[in-house]
CSV table of C-alpha atoms in Angstrom, one decimal:
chain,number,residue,atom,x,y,z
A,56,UNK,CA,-47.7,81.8,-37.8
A,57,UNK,CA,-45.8,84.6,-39.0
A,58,UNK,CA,-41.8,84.6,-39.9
A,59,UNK,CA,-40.6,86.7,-36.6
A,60,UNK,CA,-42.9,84.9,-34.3
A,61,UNK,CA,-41.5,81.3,-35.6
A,62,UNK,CA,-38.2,82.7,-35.2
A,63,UNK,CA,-38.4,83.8,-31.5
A,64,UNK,CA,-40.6,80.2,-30.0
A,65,UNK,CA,-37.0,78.8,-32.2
A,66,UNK,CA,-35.0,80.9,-30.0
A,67,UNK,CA,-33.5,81.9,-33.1
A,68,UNK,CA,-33.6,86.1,-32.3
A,69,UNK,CA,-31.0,87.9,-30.0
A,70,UNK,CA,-31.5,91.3,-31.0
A,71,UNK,CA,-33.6,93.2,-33.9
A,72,UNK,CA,-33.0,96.9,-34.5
A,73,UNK,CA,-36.7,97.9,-34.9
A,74,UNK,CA,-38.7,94.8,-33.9
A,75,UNK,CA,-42.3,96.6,-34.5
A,76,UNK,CA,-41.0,98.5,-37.5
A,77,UNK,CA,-39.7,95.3,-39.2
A,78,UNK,CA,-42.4,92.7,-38.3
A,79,UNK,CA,-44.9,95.7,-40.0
A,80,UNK,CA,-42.7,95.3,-43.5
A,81,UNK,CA,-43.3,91.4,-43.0
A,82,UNK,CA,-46.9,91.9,-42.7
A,83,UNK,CA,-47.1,94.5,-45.6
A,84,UNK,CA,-44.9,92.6,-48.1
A,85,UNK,CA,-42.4,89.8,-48.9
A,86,UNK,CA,-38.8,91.6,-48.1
A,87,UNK,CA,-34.9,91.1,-49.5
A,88,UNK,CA,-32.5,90.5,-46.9
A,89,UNK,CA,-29.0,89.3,-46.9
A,90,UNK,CA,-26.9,87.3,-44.6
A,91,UNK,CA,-22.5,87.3,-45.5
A,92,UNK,CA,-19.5,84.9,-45.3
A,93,UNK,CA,-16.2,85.8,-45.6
A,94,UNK,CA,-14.1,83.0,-47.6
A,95,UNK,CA,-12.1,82.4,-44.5
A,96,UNK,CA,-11.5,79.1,-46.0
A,97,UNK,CA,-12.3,76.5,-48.6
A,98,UNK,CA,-15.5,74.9,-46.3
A,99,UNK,CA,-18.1,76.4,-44.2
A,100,UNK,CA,-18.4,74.6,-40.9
A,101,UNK,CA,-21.6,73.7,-38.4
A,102,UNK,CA,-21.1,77.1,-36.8
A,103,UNK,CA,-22.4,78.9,-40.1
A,104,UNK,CA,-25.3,76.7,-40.8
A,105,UNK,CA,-26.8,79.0,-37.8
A,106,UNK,CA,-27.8,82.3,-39.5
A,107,UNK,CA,-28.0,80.5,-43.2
A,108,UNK,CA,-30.8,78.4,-41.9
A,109,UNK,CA,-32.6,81.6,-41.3
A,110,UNK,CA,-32.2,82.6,-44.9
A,111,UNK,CA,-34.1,79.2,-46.1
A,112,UNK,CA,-36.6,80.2,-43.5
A,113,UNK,CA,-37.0,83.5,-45.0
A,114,UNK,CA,-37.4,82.2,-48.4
A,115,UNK,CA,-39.6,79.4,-47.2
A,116,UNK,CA,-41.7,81.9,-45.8
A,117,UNK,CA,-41.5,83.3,-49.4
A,118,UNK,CA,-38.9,86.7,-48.8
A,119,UNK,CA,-35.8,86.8,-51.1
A,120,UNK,CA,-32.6,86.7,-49.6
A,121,UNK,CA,-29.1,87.3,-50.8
A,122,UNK,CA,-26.0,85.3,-49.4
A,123,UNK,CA,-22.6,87.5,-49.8
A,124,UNK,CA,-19.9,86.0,-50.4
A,125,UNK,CA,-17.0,88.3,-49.1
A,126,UNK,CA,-14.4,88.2,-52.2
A,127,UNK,CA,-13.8,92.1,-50.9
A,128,UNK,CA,-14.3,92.1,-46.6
A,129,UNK,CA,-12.2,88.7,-46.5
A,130,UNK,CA,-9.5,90.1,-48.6
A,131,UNK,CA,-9.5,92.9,-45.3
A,132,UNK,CA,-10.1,90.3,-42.7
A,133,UNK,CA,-13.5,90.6,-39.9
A,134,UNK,CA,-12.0,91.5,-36.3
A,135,UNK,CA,-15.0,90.5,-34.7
A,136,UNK,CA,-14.8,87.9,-32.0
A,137,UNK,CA,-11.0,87.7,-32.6
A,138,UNK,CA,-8.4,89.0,-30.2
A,139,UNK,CA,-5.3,89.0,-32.5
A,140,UNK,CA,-4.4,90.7,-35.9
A,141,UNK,CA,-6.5,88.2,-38.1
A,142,UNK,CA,-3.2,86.9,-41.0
A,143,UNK,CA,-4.3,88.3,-44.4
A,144,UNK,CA,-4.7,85.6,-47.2
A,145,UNK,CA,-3.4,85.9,-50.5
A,146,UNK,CA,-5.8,87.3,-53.5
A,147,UNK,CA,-5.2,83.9,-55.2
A,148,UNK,CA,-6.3,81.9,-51.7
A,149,UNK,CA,-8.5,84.6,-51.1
A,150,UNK,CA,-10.4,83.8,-54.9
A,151,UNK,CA,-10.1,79.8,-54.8
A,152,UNK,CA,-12.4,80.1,-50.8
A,153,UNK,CA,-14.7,82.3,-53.0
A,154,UNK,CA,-15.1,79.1,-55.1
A,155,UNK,CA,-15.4,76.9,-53.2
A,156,UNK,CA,-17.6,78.4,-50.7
A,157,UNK,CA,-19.9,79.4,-54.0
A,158,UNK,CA,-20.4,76.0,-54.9
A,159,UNK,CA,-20.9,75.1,-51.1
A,160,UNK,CA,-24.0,77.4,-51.2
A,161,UNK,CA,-25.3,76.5,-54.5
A,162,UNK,CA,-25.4,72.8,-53.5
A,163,UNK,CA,-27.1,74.2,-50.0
A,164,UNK,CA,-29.9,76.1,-51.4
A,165,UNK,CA,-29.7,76.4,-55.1
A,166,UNK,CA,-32.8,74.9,-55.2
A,167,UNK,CA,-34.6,77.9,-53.8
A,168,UNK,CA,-35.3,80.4,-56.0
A,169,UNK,CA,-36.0,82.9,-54.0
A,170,UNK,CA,-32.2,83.1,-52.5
A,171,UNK,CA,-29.5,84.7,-54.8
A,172,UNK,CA,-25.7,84.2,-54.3
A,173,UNK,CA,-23.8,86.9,-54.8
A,174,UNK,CA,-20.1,88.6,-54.0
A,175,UNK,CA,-18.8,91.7,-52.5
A,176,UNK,CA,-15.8,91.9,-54.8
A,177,UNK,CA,-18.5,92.4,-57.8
A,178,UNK,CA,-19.2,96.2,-56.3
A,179,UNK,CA,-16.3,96.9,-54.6
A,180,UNK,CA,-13.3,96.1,-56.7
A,181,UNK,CA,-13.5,99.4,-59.0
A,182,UNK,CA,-14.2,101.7,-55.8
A,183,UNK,CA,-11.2,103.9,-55.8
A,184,UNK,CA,-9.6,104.9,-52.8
A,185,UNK,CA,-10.0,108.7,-53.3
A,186,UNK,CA,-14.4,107.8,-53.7
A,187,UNK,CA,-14.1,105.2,-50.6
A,188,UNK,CA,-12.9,107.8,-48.5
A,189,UNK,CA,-15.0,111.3,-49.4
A,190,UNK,CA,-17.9,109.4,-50.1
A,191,UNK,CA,-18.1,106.7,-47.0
A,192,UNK,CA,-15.5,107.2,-45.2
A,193,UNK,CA,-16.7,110.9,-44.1
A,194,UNK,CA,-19.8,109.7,-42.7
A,195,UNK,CA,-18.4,107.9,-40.1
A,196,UNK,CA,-17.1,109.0,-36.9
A,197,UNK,CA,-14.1,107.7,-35.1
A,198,UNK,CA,-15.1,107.8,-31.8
A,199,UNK,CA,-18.2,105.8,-33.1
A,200,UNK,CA,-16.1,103.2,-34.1
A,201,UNK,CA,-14.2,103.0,-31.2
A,202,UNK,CA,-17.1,102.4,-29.2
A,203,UNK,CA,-18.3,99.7,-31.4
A,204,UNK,CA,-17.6,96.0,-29.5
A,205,UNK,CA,-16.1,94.9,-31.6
A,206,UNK,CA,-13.5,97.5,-32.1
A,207,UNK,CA,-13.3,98.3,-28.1
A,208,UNK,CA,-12.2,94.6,-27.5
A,209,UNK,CA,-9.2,95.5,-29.6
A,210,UNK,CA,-8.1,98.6,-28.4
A,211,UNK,CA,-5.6,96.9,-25.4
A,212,UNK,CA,-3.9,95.0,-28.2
A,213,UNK,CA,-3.7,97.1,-30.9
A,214,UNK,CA,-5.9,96.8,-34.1
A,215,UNK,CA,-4.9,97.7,-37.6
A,216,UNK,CA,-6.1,100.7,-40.0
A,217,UNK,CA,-6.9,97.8,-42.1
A,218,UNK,CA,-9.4,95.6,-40.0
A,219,UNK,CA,-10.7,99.3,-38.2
A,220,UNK,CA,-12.1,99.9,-41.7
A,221,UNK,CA,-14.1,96.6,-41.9
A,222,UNK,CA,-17.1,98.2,-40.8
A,223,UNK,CA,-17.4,101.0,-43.3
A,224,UNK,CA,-16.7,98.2,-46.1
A,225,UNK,CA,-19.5,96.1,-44.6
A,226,UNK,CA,-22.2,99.5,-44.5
A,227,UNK,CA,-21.1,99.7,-47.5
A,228,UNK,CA,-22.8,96.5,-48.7
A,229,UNK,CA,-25.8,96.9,-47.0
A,230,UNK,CA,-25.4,100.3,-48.9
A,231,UNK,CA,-24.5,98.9,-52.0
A,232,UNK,CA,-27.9,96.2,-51.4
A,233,UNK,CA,-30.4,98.1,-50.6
A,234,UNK,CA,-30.1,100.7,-53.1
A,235,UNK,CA,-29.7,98.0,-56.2
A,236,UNK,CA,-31.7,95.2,-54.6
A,237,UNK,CA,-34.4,97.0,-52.4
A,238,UNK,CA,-32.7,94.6,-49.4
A,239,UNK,CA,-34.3,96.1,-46.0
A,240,UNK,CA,-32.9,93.3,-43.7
A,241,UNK,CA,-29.2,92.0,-42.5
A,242,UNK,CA,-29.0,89.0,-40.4
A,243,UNK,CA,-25.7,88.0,-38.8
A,244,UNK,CA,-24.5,86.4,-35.7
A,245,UNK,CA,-24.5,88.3,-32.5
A,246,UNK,CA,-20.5,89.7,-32.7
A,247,UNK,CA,-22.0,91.7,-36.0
A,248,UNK,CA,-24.5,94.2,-34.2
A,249,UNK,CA,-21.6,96.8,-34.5
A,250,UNK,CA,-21.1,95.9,-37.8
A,251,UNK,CA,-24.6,96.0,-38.8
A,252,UNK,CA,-25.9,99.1,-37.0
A,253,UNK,CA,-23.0,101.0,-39.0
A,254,UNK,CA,-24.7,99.9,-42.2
A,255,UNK,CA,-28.1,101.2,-41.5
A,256,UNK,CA,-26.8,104.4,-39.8
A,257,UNK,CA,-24.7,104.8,-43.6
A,258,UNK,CA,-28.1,104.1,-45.0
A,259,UNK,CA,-30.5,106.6,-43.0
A,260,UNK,CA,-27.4,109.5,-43.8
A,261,UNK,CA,-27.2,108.8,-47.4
A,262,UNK,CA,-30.5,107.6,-48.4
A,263,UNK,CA,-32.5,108.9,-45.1
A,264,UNK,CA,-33.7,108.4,-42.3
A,265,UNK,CA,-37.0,107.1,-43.0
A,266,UNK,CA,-35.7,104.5,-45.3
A,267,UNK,CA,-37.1,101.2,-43.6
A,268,UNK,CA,-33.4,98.9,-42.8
A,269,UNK,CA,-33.2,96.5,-40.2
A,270,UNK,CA,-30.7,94.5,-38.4
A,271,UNK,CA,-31.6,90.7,-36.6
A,272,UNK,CA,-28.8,89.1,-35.1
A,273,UNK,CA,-28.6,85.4,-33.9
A,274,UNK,CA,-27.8,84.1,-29.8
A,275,UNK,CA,-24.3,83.3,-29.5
A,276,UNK,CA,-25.2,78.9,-29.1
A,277,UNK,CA,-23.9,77.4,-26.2
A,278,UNK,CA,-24.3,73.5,-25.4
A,279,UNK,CA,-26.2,72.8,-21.4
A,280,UNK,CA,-22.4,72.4,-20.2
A,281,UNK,CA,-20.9,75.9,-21.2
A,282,UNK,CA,-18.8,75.0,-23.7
A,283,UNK,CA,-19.2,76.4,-27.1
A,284,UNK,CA,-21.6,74.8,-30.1
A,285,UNK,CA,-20.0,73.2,-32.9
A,286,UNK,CA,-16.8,72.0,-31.3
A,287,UNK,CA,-15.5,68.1,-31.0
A,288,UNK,CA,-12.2,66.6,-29.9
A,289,UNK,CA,-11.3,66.6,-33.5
A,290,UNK,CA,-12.2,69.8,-34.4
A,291,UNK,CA,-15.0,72.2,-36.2
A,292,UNK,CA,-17.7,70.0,-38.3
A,293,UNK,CA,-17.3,70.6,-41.8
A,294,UNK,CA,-20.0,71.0,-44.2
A,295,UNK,CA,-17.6,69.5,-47.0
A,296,UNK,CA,-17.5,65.8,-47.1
A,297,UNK,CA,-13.8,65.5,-48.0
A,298,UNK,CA,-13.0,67.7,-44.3
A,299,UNK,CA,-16.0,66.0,-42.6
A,300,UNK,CA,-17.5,62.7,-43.5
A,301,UNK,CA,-21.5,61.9,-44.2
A,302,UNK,CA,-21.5,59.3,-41.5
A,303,UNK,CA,-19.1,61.8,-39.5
A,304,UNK,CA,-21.5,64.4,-39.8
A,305,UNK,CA,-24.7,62.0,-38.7
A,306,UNK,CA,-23.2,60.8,-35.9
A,307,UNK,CA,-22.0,64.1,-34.7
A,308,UNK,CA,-26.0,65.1,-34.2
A,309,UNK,CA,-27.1,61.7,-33.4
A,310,UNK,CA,-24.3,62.0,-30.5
A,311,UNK,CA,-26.0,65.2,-28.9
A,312,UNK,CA,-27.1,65.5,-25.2
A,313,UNK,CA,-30.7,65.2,-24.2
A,314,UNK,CA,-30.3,68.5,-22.5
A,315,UNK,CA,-29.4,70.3,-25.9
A,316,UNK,CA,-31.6,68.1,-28.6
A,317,UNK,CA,-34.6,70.1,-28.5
A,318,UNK,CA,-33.2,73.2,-28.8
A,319,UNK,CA,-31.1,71.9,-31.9
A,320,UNK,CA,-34.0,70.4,-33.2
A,321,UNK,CA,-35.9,74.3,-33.2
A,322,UNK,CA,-32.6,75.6,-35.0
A,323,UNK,CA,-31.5,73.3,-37.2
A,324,UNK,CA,-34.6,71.3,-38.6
A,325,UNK,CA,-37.7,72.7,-40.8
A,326,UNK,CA,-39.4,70.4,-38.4
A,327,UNK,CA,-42.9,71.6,-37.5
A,328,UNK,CA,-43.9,72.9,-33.8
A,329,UNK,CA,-46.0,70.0,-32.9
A,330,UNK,CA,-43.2,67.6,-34.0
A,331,UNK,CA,-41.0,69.2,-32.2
A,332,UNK,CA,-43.2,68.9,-29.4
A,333,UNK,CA,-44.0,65.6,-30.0
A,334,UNK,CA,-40.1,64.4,-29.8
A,335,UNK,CA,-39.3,66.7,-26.9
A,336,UNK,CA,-41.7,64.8,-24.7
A,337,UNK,CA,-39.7,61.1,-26.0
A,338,UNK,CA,-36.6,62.7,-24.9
A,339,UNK,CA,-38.6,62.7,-21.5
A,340,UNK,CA,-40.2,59.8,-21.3
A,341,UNK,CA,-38.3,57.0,-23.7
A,342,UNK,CA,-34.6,58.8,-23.9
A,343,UNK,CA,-32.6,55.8,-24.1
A,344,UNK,CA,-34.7,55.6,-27.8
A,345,UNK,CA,-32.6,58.3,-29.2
A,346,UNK,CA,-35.6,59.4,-31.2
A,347,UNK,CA,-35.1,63.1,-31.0
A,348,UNK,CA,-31.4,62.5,-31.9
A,349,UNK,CA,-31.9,60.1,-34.8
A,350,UNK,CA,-34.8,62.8,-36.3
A,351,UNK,CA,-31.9,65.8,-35.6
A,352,UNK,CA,-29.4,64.0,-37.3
A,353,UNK,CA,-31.8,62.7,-40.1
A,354,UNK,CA,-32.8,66.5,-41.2
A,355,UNK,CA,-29.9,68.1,-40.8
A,356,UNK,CA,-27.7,65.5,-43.0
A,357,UNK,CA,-30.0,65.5,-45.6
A,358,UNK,CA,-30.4,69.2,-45.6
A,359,UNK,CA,-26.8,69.2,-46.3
A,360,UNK,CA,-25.6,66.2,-48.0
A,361,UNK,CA,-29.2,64.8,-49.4
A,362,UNK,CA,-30.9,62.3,-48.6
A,363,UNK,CA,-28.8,59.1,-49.6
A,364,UNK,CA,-26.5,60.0,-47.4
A,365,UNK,CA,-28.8,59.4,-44.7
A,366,UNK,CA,-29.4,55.9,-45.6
A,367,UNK,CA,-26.2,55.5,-46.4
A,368,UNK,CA,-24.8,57.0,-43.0
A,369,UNK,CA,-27.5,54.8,-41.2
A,370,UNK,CA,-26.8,51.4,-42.6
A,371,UNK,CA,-22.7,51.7,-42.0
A,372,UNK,CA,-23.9,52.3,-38.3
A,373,UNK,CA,-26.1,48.9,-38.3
A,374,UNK,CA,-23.4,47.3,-39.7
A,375,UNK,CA,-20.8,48.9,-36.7
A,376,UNK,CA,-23.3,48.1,-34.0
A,377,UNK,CA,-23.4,44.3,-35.3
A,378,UNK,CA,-19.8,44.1,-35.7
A,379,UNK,CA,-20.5,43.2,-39.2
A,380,UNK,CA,-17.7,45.3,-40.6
A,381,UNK,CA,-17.0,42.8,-43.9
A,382,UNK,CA,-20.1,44.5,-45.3
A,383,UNK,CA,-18.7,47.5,-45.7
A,384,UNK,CA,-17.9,48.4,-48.7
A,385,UNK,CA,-14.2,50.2,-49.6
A,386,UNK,CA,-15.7,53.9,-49.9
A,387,UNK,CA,-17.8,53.5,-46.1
A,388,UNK,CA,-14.6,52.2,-44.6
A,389,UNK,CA,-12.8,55.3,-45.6
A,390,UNK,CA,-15.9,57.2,-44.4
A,391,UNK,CA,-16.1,55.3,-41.3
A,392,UNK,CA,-12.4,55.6,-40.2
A,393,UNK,CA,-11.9,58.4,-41.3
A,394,UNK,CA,-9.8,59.9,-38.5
A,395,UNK,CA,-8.8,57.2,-36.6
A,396,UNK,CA,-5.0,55.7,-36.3
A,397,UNK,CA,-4.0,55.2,-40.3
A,398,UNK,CA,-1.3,52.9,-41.5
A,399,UNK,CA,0.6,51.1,-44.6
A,400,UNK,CA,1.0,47.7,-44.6
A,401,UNK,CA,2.1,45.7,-47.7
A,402,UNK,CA,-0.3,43.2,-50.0
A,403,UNK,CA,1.6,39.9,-48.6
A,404,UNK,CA,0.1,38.0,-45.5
A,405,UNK,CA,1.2,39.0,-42.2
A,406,UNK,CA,1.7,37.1,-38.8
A,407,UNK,CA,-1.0,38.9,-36.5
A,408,UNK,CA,1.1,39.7,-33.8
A,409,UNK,CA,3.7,41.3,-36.1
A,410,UNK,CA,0.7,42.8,-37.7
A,411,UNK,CA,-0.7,44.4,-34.4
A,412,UNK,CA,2.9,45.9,-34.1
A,413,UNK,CA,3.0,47.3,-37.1
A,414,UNK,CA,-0.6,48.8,-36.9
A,415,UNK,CA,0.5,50.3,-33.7
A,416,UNK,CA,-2.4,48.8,-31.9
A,417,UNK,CA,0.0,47.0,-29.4
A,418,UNK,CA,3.4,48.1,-28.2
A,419,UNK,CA,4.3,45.1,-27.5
A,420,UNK,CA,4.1,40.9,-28.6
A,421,UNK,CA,3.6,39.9,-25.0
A,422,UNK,CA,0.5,42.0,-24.8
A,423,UNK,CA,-0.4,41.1,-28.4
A,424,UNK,CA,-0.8,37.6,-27.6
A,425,UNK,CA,-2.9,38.3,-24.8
A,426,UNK,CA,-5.4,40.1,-26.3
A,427,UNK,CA,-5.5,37.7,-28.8
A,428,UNK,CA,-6.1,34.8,-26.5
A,429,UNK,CA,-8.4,37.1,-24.2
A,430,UNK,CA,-10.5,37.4,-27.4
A,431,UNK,CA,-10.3,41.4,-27.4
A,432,UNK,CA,-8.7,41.4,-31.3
A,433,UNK,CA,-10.7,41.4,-34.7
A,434,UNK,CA,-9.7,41.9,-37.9
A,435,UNK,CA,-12.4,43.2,-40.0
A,436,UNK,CA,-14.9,42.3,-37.6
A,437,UNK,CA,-14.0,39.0,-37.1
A,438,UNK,CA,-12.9,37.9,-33.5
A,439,UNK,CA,-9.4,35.9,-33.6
A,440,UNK,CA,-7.8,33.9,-30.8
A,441,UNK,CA,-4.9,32.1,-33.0
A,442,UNK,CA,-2.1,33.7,-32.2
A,443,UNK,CA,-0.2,31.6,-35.5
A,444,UNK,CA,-3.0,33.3,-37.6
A,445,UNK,CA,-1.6,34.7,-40.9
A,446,UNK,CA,-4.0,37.4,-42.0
A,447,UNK,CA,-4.3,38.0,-45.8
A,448,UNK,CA,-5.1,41.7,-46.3
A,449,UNK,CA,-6.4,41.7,-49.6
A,450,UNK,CA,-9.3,39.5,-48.6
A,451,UNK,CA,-11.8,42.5,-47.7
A,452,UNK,CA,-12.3,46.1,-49.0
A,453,UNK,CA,-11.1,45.7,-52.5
A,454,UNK,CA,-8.0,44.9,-51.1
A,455,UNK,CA,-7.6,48.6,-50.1
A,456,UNK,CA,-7.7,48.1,-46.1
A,457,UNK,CA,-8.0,46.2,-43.4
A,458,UNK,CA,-9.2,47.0,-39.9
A,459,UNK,CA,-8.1,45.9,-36.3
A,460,UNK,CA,-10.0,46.3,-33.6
A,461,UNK,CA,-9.0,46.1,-30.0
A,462,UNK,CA,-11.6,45.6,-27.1
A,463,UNK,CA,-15.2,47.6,-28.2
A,464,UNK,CA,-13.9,50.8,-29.0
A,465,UNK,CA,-10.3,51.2,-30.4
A,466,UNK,CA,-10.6,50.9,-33.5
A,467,UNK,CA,-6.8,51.2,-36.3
A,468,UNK,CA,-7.1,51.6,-40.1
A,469,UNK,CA,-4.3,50.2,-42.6
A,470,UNK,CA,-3.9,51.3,-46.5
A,471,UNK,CA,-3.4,48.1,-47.9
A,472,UNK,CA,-0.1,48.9,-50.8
């Protein structure tokens, strides 16, 4: 099965420029395309892996793509999807996201050879102004740009000379890459079609307009209740372990809703068709399994943090699900509890009502030492029901924390100092 036709059963095309013209390149020979990220911030997040699983598919399929990393565009600041002035960064916050995100990508798919890394800021940086604005900037036509979406969403608020001229700086990559790297194909989500339509109209007036260039851009992902992919009480997923944990990042996937599984499972996994297949008809028949879950969030961890995290991620939930917490060791508690309620405690045994307190798990001793007695407190996984207990918090964890635990769920974390 060829690239484009893998990509659409995936539901992984919303729009293509020239569909026939760019699935008769594929055919002829291997192409370069490119797919960019602005250095926003220090971490991509699950929204990204989106059109950068495309690019492994690409190479995969064995095309050579380029990743951008926007050292120049993020210094300018991407109006798409936004409906306020985005705040500039400063060069030196702007450089350190370029690093980071650089060695994000390198861990991600630095074992592919066939995808290159590169940055914006490498081709733009000695572009005067003066050449920027005779040589680009007279090609393109205001009332174009104003028509663009993502520029015509802006208008009622007011938009900046600044952001306006993001477009021409992103043609100009596509430009700037297809005339040094022969790159025919920009893949982006689906708020860039403005963004890259201006590119390959810079292309067919400068170069001409036979010159075969393409734009693909991804759906917009929703999950089945409306609400927007990638999202959780606490926030965007991380791809960096420091923002978002390994065992986090599992049981984000393993969490998802049978209605949304499959479709992850097409978009996120290198998975084969008839394995998909197989574990869509077990979300039908044996759901309460999990099996399309626990092969989602198998893939998708190891694609991004390998595959010991995996086994790692998957023994501290055996361990939760038995309430055998004193297994853990000091570096899967932090992983585990991550975001939870966090306090200090000293090294010295406490009472465990005064401890509760102080953990902020009860408000008060009267209801401490009914839970206690009710049998709803444990302390490192182990039920108590003394309410005289003295509680040594050295005694698990390397001495580094202890854990309380009211009723099933509730869950408090304390640095042991």
């Amino acid at each position: 099965m060829d690239i484009l036709t893998d990509l659409q059963w995936r539901g992984a095309i919303n729009q293509v420029t020239d569909l026939p013209g760019l699935t008769q390149e594929l055919q002829e020979h291997p192409i370069a395309l490119y797919c960019g990220v602005d250095p926003t911030g220090p971490s991509m997040h699950i929204g990204h892996l989106i059109p950068f699983m495309l690019m492994e598919r690409f190479a995969r399929a064995g095309n050579y793509p380029y990743i951008v990393i926007g050292g120049a565009t993020g210094s300018i600041g991407d109006p798409s999807g936004r409906a306020t002035e985005r705040q500039l960064q400063t060069k030196q916050q702007v450089q350190a996201n370029v690093t980071a995100l650089t060695k994000q990508m390198q861990q991600l798919f630095g074992a592919n050879s066939n995808i290159k890394i590169v940055n914006n800021y490498d081709w733009t940086k000695d572009l005067s102004l003066l050449d920027f604005l005779r040589d680009y900037g007279k090609h393109f036509n205001v009332n174009t740009m104003l028509n663009k979406e993502v520029v015509a969403t802006r208008l009622d608020q007011g938009i900046s000379f600044t952001e306006f001229t993001y477009q021409i700086l992103q043609a100009y990559d596509f430009l700037t890459l297809n005339q040094k790297h022969h790159v025919q194909l920009q893949v982006g989500g689906a708020d860039q079609w403005g963004n890259i339509t201006a590119g390959i109209d810079l292309i067919h007036k400068l170069v001409g307009r036979k010159q075969p260039v393409f734009g693909l851009t991804i759906p917009l992902m929703l999950k089945a209740d409306g609400t927007k992919f990638g999202k959780t009480a606490g926030g965007a997923v991380w791809l960096d372990p420091q923002k978002t944990t390994p065992y986090e990042f599992y049981q984000f996937w393993y969490n998802q809703d049978d209605r949304d599984v499959v479709k992850y499972l097409k978009f996120f996994t290198f998975l084969s068709h008839a394995e998909i297949d197989e574990l869509a008809k077990k979300v039908e028949q044996t759901p309460w399994k999990r099996d399309a879950q626990r092969a989602l969030a198998e893939n998708v961890t190891e694609f991004v943090h390998g595959h010991a995290a995996v086994e790692n991620a998957e023994r501290i939930a055996q361990l939760l699900f038995t309430n055998n917490l004193q297994k853990l060791t000091a570096d899967e508690v932090q992983q585990v509890f991550h975001s939870v309620p966090t306090t200090t405690i000293a090294k010295t045994p406490h009472n465990l009502v005064d401890l509760l307190l102080t953990m902020q798990v009860e408000t008060s001793k009267r209801q401490a030492r009914e839970d206690i007695k009710n049998g709803a407190i444990r302390i490192n996984g182990i039920k108590i029901t003394d309410t005289n207990a003295q509680i040594d918090p050295q005694s698990n964890f390397d001495g580094r924390y202890l854990i309380a635990q009211r009723g099933k769920k509730k869950h408090f974390l304390a640095q042991v100092q």
